Coordinates of C-alpha atoms in Angstrom, one line a residue:
M1 CA 62.8 -37.8 -2.5
T2 CA 59.5 -37.2 -0.3
R3 CA 56.1 -38.2 -2.1
P4 CA 53.4 -35.7 -1.3
N5 CA 50.6 -37.0 1.6
R6 CA 47.8 -38.1 -0.7
S7 CA 45.5 -39.2 2.2
V8 CA 44.9 -36.0 3.8
A9 CA 44.6 -34.5 0.0
W10 CA 41.9 -36.2 -1.6
P11 CA 39.7 -36.7 0.7
A12 CA 39.6 -33.1 1.6
A13 CA 38.8 -32.6 -2.4
G14 CA 36.4 -35.2 -2.5
L15 CA 34.8 -33.7 0.5
I16 CA 34.6 -30.2 -1.3
A17 CA 33.4 -31.8 -4.7
L18 CA 30.4 -33.7 -2.9
L19 CA 29.6 -30.5 -1.2
A20 CA 29.9 -28.2 -4.6
L21 CA 27.6 -31.0 -5.9
A22 CA 24.9 -31.1 -3.2
L23 CA 24.7 -27.4 -3.3
W24 CA 24.4 -27.9 -7.1
G25 CA 21.8 -30.4 -6.7
C26 CA 19.9 -27.9 -4.1
A27 CA 19.9 -25.2 -7.1
A28 CA 18.4 -27.4 -9.4
L29 CA 15.8 -28.5 -7.5
G30 CA 14.7 -24.9 -6.7
V31 CA 14.9 -24.2 -10.3
I32 CA 12.9 -27.4 -11.2
A33 CA 10.1 -26.6 -7.9
A34 CA 9.8 -22.9 -9.4
K35 CA 9.0 -24.1 -12.8
L36 CA 6.2 -26.7 -11.5
P37 CA 2.5 -25.3 -11.2
Q38 CA 2.0 -23.9 -7.7
P39 CA -1.4 -25.2 -6.0
P40 CA -4.2 -22.7 -6.1
V41 CA -4.9 -20.6 -2.9
K42 CA -7.8 -21.9 -1.9
A43 CA -11.5 -19.8 -1.1
R44 CA -11.5 -17.9 2.5
Y45 CA -14.9 -18.5 2.4
G46 CA -16.4 -20.9 0.4
G47 CA -19.8 -21.2 1.2
L48 CA -21.3 -18.7 -1.9
A49 CA -22.2 -22.3 -3.9
G50 CA -25.8 -22.4 -4.8
Q51 CA -26.8 -19.3 -3.2
Q52 CA -28.4 -16.1 -4.1
V53 CA -25.9 -13.2 -3.1
A54 CA -26.3 -10.0 -2.8
V55 CA -23.4 -7.8 -3.0
V56 CA -23.6 -4.8 -0.2
V57 CA -21.4 -1.7 0.1
W58 CA -21.0 1.0 2.9
V59 CA -18.9 3.9 1.7
D60 CA -18.8 6.8 4.7
R61 CA -20.5 10.2 3.8
A62 CA -17.3 12.2 3.4
T63 CA -15.5 9.5 1.1
G64 CA -18.8 9.5 -0.8
F65 CA -19.1 13.1 -1.4
E66 CA -16.0 13.2 -2.6
Y67 CA -16.5 10.1 -4.9
N68 CA -20.1 10.0 -5.6
T69 CA -20.2 7.3 -8.3
L70 CA -17.9 4.8 -6.1
R71 CA -20.3 3.0 -4.2
S72 CA -22.3 2.1 -7.3
E73 CA -19.1 1.1 -9.3
L74 CA -17.5 -0.9 -6.3
T75 CA -21.1 -3.0 -5.7
R76 CA -21.5 -3.4 -9.8
E77 CA -17.5 -4.4 -10.2
I78 CA -17.7 -7.0 -7.1
A79 CA -20.8 -8.6 -8.4
R80 CA -19.6 -8.4 -11.9
K81 CA -16.4 -10.5 -11.1
L82 CA -18.4 -12.9 -9.1
K83 CA -20.6 -13.4 -12.0
A84 CA -17.4 -13.5 -14.4
A85 CA -15.8 -16.5 -12.5
S86 CA -18.8 -18.4 -11.4
P87 CA -19.3 -20.9 -14.9
S88 CA -15.9 -22.5 -13.8
A89 CA -15.2 -21.8 -10.1
E90 CA -16.1 -24.7 -8.2
D91 CA -16.6 -22.4 -4.9
L92 CA -19.0 -20.7 -7.1
K93 CA -21.3 -23.6 -8.4
G94 CA -25.1 -22.6 -9.1
T95 CA -24.3 -18.8 -7.4
Y96 CA -26.8 -16.3 -8.5
V97 CA -25.6 -13.0 -7.6
I98 CA -28.6 -10.8 -7.6
E99 CA -28.8 -7.9 -9.9
P100 CA -26.5 -4.6 -8.5
T101 CA -29.3 -2.2 -9.1
R102 CA -31.8 -3.8 -6.6
V103 CA -29.4 -3.4 -4.1
L104 CA -28.5 -0.1 -4.9
K105 CA -32.3 0.5 -4.9
W106 CA -32.6 -0.6 -1.8
Q107 CA -29.8 1.4 0.2
R108 CA -31.0 4.8 -1.9
D109 CA -34.6 3.4 -0.2
H110 CA -33.4 3.2 3.4
P111 CA -30.9 5.4 4.3
E112 CA -31.9 4.8 8.0
Y113 CA -30.1 1.5 7.7
E114 CA -26.4 3.1 6.7
G115 CA -24.0 2.2 8.6
R116 CA -26.0 -0.8 10.7
S117 CA -24.4 -3.8 11.3
V118 CA -24.3 -6.8 8.2
N119 CA -26.5 -9.1 10.7
E120 CA -28.9 -6.2 11.0
I121 CA -29.6 -5.4 7.1
A122 CA -29.0 -8.7 5.8
P123 CA -32.4 -10.0 6.3
L124 CA -34.4 -7.1 5.5
I125 CA -31.9 -6.9 1.7
A126 CA -32.9 -11.0 2.0
A127 CA -36.8 -10.0 2.2
S128 CA -36.4 -7.7 -0.8
T129 CA -34.2 -9.6 -3.1
G130 CA -34.6 -13.2 -2.1
A131 CA -30.5 -13.1 -0.7
T132 CA -29.7 -16.0 1.2
R133 CA -25.9 -14.7 1.5
V134 CA -25.0 -10.9 2.0
V135 CA -21.2 -9.6 1.0
Y136 CA -21.2 -7.1 2.8
V137 CA -18.1 -4.7 2.5
E138 CA -16.9 -1.5 4.5
L139 CA -15.0 0.7 3.2
S140 CA -12.8 2.1 5.4
K141 CA -9.8 3.7 3.0
F142 CA -9.9 5.2 -0.4
T143 CA -7.8 7.7 -1.7
T144 CA -6.1 8.4 -5.1
R145 CA -3.2 11.2 -3.9
D146 CA -0.3 10.8 -1.8
V147 CA -1.5 12.4 2.0
H148 CA 2.2 14.3 1.9
S149 CA 2.1 15.3 -1.5
D150 CA -0.4 16.7 -3.7
A151 CA 2.0 16.1 -6.8
L152 CA 1.7 12.6 -6.7
L153 CA -0.9 10.0 -7.0
K154 CA -1.1 7.2 -5.0
G155 CA -4.1 5.0 -4.9
R156 CA -4.9 3.1 -1.8
A157 CA -7.7 1.6 -0.3
E158 CA -8.9 -0.5 2.4
V159 CA -11.8 -2.6 3.2
I160 CA -13.8 -5.0 5.8
V161 CA -15.6 -8.0 4.3
K162 CA -17.9 -9.9 5.6
V163 CA -20.4 -12.3 4.7
A164 CA -23.9 -12.9 6.5
E165 CA -25.3 -16.2 5.8
V166 CA -29.5 -15.5 6.2
T167 CA -31.7 -17.7 7.0
G168 CA -35.7 -16.3 7.1
K169 CA -35.6 -13.2 9.7
Q170 CA -32.4 -14.4 11.0
A171 CA -28.7 -13.7 10.0
R172 CA -25.3 -15.3 11.5
E173 CA -21.4 -13.6 10.5
G174 CA -20.3 -16.9 8.6
Y175 CA -17.1 -15.0 7.6
S176 CA -15.1 -11.7 8.4
E177 CA -11.6 -10.4 7.5
V178 CA -10.8 -7.0 8.3
G179 CA -7.6 -5.5 6.5
V180 CA -8.1 -6.1 2.5
E181 CA -6.0 -3.7 1.0
A182 CA -5.4 -2.5 -3.0
L183 CA -2.4 -0.3 -3.9
F184 CA -2.7 1.3 -7.5
P185 CA -0.3 1.5 -9.4
E186 CA 1.0 -1.9 -7.2
K187 CA 4.5 -1.1 -8.6
A188 CA 4.8 1.8 -7.6
P189 CA 3.9 2.2 -3.9
E190 CA 6.0 5.4 -3.1
G191 CA 3.2 7.5 -5.8
V192 CA 3.4 8.6 -9.1
P193 CA 3.8 12.2 -10.5
I194 CA 0.8 13.8 -12.6
S195 CA 1.4 13.4 -16.5
Q196 CA -0.5 13.2 -19.4
S197 CA -1.4 9.6 -19.6
I198 CA -1.6 9.0 -15.6
N199 CA -4.4 11.2 -14.0
I200 CA -6.9 11.2 -11.1
E201 CA -9.1 9.1 -13.0
Y202 CA -6.2 6.3 -14.3
V203 CA -5.2 6.0 -10.8
Y204 CA -9.2 6.3 -9.8
G205 CA -10.1 3.7 -12.6
G206 CA -7.2 1.2 -11.5
L207 CA -7.7 1.1 -7.8
V208 CA -11.3 0.2 -7.8
N209 CA -10.9 -2.3 -10.4
E210 CA -7.8 -3.7 -7.9
L211 CA -9.5 -3.4 -4.9
T212 CA -13.0 -5.4 -6.1
K213 CA -10.2 -8.2 -7.2
Q214 CA -9.4 -8.7 -3.7
V215 CA -12.7 -9.0 -3.0
A216 CA -13.7 -10.9 -5.1
V217 CA -11.1 -13.3 -5.0
R218 CA -11.9 -14.2 -1.4
F219 CA -14.6 -16.5 -2.4
F220 CA -13.1 -18.7 -5.3
A221 CA -9.8 -20.4 -5.4
V222 CA -7.6 -18.7 -7.3
S223 CA -3.8 -19.3 -8.8
P224 CA -0.8 -17.8 -6.4
D225 CA -0.1 -14.5 -8.0
E226 CA -3.6 -13.6 -8.0
G227 CA -4.3 -14.9 -4.3

């Protein structure tokens, strides 16, 4: 009787077993890595610590006419989120956020500076409020409806975020980011139909909250799912 040649079969079987073990090991390491705490996302601009910060929002005339409280709400909510984070965020240690009503009053009293560059208006706002940093948010898009269908609600906003560093009568741009975007509802980017529970006010409020969060987290370290 001819014996089977095991010198070929067993090494091949062993190789397959080792390969399977290696693949299992990689998968197991992937599961373990996924469960480990991820390092925080660093602040994109970390220069607000110990500073007097004024939040300034610019909204174009057409958008401001359609949403007449939008500038005020964005200003107040960004300031509120920075204040809320400052006690625990190292990047905001010693930061004082100037009361939004003071900034909004300056804007109402000086309409001639609407749309001017942040470096131009920052020293003027600093002289009025004592700010040493001006967080300037320029709205470039804000809509609560799908542009292709009035039956769908689809919140989308986009802003330019800048920071002016003020010294006396001079200001320099310390940070600039274009295309900071927010969507709401985030899990339904195609839009959602109007219903009793989902209306324009719901989408508007959610979009304001998401947009102001996206602005605020530029200035302090956050967990990966927030950044």
